[in-house]
């Protein structure tokens, strides 16, 4: 499954905007995530680092927690954008947190901030097969 390209680019642009609000003084790596809820609302999040490094929260989890705190738990897609040149695939922890709220068909888009049009698209099932559940 893929999102229509205009919808994908809209989500990637929202992720780009929020990536610029990242608090990343340690890594200098800015990440933004934009989550599309079933009702059409977009929730965003950026990475927020801490001097105690392990307390850092990723952009994806920030966006998910923002959405859940706003009463949305069903999602169609998430877009992830980062300041580096490499493709910002979500970390394992964020994949597992996405699986808490999204089914295997959840669409995960990503692109470097400088080359949004060359985004990649996967399903959550492709990125995290055999998800932990009980
Ligand atoms: N980061 C994210 O925001 N999302 C990921 O999926 C992986 C890493 C952030 C955490 C940290 O602030 C910076 O990128 C470098 O690891």
Tab-separated table of C-alpha atoms and ligand atoms in Angstrom:
chain	number	residue	atom	x	y	z
A	1	UNK	CA	0.000	0.000	0.000
A	2	UNK	CA	1.154	3.519	-0.805
A	3	UNK	CA	-0.228	6.974	-0.127
A	4	UNK	CA	-1.127	9.142	-3.121
A	5	UNK	CA	1.968	11.245	-3.888
A	6	UNK	CA	0.367	14.650	-3.035
A	7	UNK	CA	-0.721	13.326	0.376
A	8	UNK	CA	2.728	11.834	0.962
A	9	UNK	CA	4.421	15.135	0.122
A	10	UNK	CA	2.046	17.062	2.387
A	11	UNK	CA	2.946	14.775	5.282
A	12	UNK	CA	6.673	14.991	4.480
A	13	UNK	CA	6.436	18.785	4.434
A	14	UNK	CA	4.770	18.777	7.870
A	15	UNK	CA	7.600	16.547	9.132
A	16	UNK	CA	10.151	18.948	7.633
A	17	UNK	CA	8.619	21.947	9.414
A	18	UNK	CA	8.636	20.269	12.827
A	19	UNK	CA	12.174	18.885	12.332
A	20	UNK	CA	13.379	22.490	12.500
A	21	UNK	CA	12.099	22.661	16.090
A	22	UNK	CA	14.206	19.683	17.201
A	23	UNK	CA	16.201	20.127	20.397
A	24	UNK	CA	19.366	18.395	19.220
A	25	UNK	CA	22.392	20.250	20.613
A	26	UNK	CA	24.341	16.988	21.143
A	27	UNK	CA	23.872	15.066	17.892
A	28	UNK	CA	23.050	18.087	15.703
A	29	UNK	CA	20.744	15.642	13.911
A	30	UNK	CA	17.251	17.101	13.534
A	31	UNK	CA	14.338	14.709	13.015
A	32	UNK	CA	10.664	15.460	12.420
A	33	UNK	CA	7.711	13.090	12.204
A	34	UNK	CA	4.158	13.711	10.996
A	35	UNK	CA	1.471	11.170	11.751
A	36	UNK	CA	-1.773	11.040	9.773
A	37	UNK	CA	-4.709	9.927	11.940
A	38	UNK	CA	-7.726	8.117	10.516
A	39	UNK	CA	-9.828	11.269	10.922
A	40	UNK	CA	-7.382	13.228	8.732
A	41	UNK	CA	-5.680	15.144	11.543
A	42	UNK	CA	-1.890	15.425	11.366
A	43	UNK	CA	0.152	15.189	14.579
A	44	UNK	CA	3.802	16.155	14.603
A	45	UNK	CA	6.824	15.570	16.802
A	46	UNK	CA	10.555	16.305	16.802
A	47	UNK	CA	13.456	14.714	18.653
A	48	UNK	CA	14.143	16.238	22.056
A	49	UNK	CA	17.591	15.473	23.442
A	50	UNK	CA	18.865	15.736	26.998
A	51	UNK	CA	22.247	16.257	28.666
A	52	UNK	CA	21.580	12.822	30.167
A	53	UNK	CA	21.649	11.277	26.691
A	54	UNK	CA	19.459	8.250	27.406
A	55	UNK	CA	16.489	10.493	28.175
A	56	UNK	CA	16.283	11.623	24.559
A	57	UNK	CA	12.978	11.008	22.826
A	58	UNK	CA	12.797	10.339	19.081
A	59	UNK	CA	10.621	12.410	16.772
A	60	UNK	CA	8.377	9.452	15.895
A	61	UNK	CA	7.519	8.613	19.493
A	62	UNK	CA	6.990	12.297	20.257
A	63	UNK	CA	4.440	12.466	17.397
A	64	UNK	CA	2.690	9.265	18.509
A	65	UNK	CA	2.440	10.397	22.132
A	66	UNK	CA	1.193	13.808	20.982
A	67	UNK	CA	-1.582	12.072	18.991
A	68	UNK	CA	-2.540	9.705	21.807
A	69	UNK	CA	-2.658	12.606	24.275
A	70	UNK	CA	-4.996	14.333	21.796
A	71	UNK	CA	-7.346	11.341	21.734
A	72	UNK	CA	-6.285	9.645	18.459
A	73	UNK	CA	-5.087	6.028	18.358
A	74	UNK	CA	-5.782	4.973	14.794
A	75	UNK	CA	-3.346	6.004	12.094
A	76	UNK	CA	-2.941	5.707	8.327
A	77	UNK	CA	0.657	6.833	7.836
A	78	UNK	CA	3.727	8.457	9.347
A	79	UNK	CA	6.347	10.547	7.551
A	80	UNK	CA	9.872	10.920	8.915
A	81	UNK	CA	12.324	13.595	7.775
A	82	UNK	CA	15.840	14.247	9.047
A	83	UNK	CA	18.590	16.765	8.519
A	84	UNK	CA	21.286	14.297	7.401
A	85	UNK	CA	21.948	12.945	3.930
A	86	UNK	CA	21.030	9.344	4.731
A	87	UNK	CA	17.515	7.857	4.572
A	88	UNK	CA	16.016	8.271	8.091
A	89	UNK	CA	14.663	4.787	8.733
A	90	UNK	CA	12.940	4.691	12.138
A	91	UNK	CA	14.800	3.071	15.020
A	92	UNK	CA	13.665	-0.258	16.431
A	93	UNK	CA	12.096	1.288	19.523
A	94	UNK	CA	9.912	3.575	17.416
A	95	UNK	CA	8.880	0.676	15.156
A	96	UNK	CA	7.662	-1.225	18.203
A	97	UNK	CA	5.775	1.808	19.541
A	98	UNK	CA	4.173	2.307	16.110
A	99	UNK	CA	3.067	-1.339	16.240
A	100	UNK	CA	1.219	-0.622	19.494
A	101	UNK	CA	-1.158	1.650	17.587
A	102	UNK	CA	-0.816	0.778	13.900
A	103	UNK	CA	-1.500	-2.488	12.115
A	104	UNK	CA	0.919	-4.080	9.646
A	105	UNK	CA	-0.545	-1.908	6.866
A	106	UNK	CA	0.468	1.397	8.434
A	107	UNK	CA	2.429	3.337	5.812
A	108	UNK	CA	5.876	4.607	6.830
A	109	UNK	CA	7.445	7.260	4.594
A	110	UNK	CA	10.892	8.732	4.982
A	111	UNK	CA	13.232	11.153	3.242
A	112	UNK	CA	16.282	13.293	3.922
A	113	UNK	CA	15.148	16.889	4.389
A	114	UNK	CA	17.093	18.084	1.315
A	115	UNK	CA	15.543	15.543	-1.057
A	116	UNK	CA	11.902	15.126	-0.031
A	117	UNK	CA	10.743	14.166	-3.509
A	118	UNK	CA	12.910	11.032	-3.370
A	119	UNK	CA	11.036	9.611	-0.406
A	120	UNK	CA	10.740	5.883	0.260
A	121	UNK	CA	7.544	4.141	1.374
A	122	UNK	CA	7.127	0.894	3.331
A	123	UNK	CA	4.474	-0.716	5.446
A	124	UNK	CA	5.066	-1.223	9.154
A	125	UNK	CA	4.799	-4.975	8.497
A	126	UNK	CA	7.779	-4.747	6.156
A	127	UNK	CA	9.844	-2.779	8.680
A	128	UNK	CA	8.883	-4.852	11.737
A	129	UNK	CA	7.717	-8.388	10.953
A	130	UNK	CA	6.663	-10.674	13.796
A	131	UNK	CA	5.870	-7.785	16.135
A	132	UNK	CA	5.947	-8.515	19.843
A	133	UNK	CA	2.380	-8.857	21.184
A	134	UNK	CA	0.807	-10.696	24.088
B	1	LIG	N1	16.303	9.866	16.360
B	1	LIG	C1	14.991	10.050	16.040
B	1	LIG	O1	14.401	11.102	16.319
B	1	LIG	N2	14.338	9.019	15.426
B	1	LIG	C2	14.893	7.812	15.110
B	1	LIG	O2	14.204	6.935	14.603
B	1	LIG	C3	16.315	7.568	15.399
B	1	LIG	C4	17.054	8.662	16.079
B	1	LIG	C5	17.025	10.977	17.021
B	1	LIG	C6	17.440	10.696	18.436
B	1	LIG	C7	18.627	11.621	18.601
B	1	LIG	O3	18.174	12.895	19.031
B	1	LIG	C8	19.213	11.752	17.210
B	1	LIG	O4	18.223	11.264	16.318
B	1	LIG	C9	20.502	10.974	16.998
B	1	LIG	O5	20.343	9.647	17.395
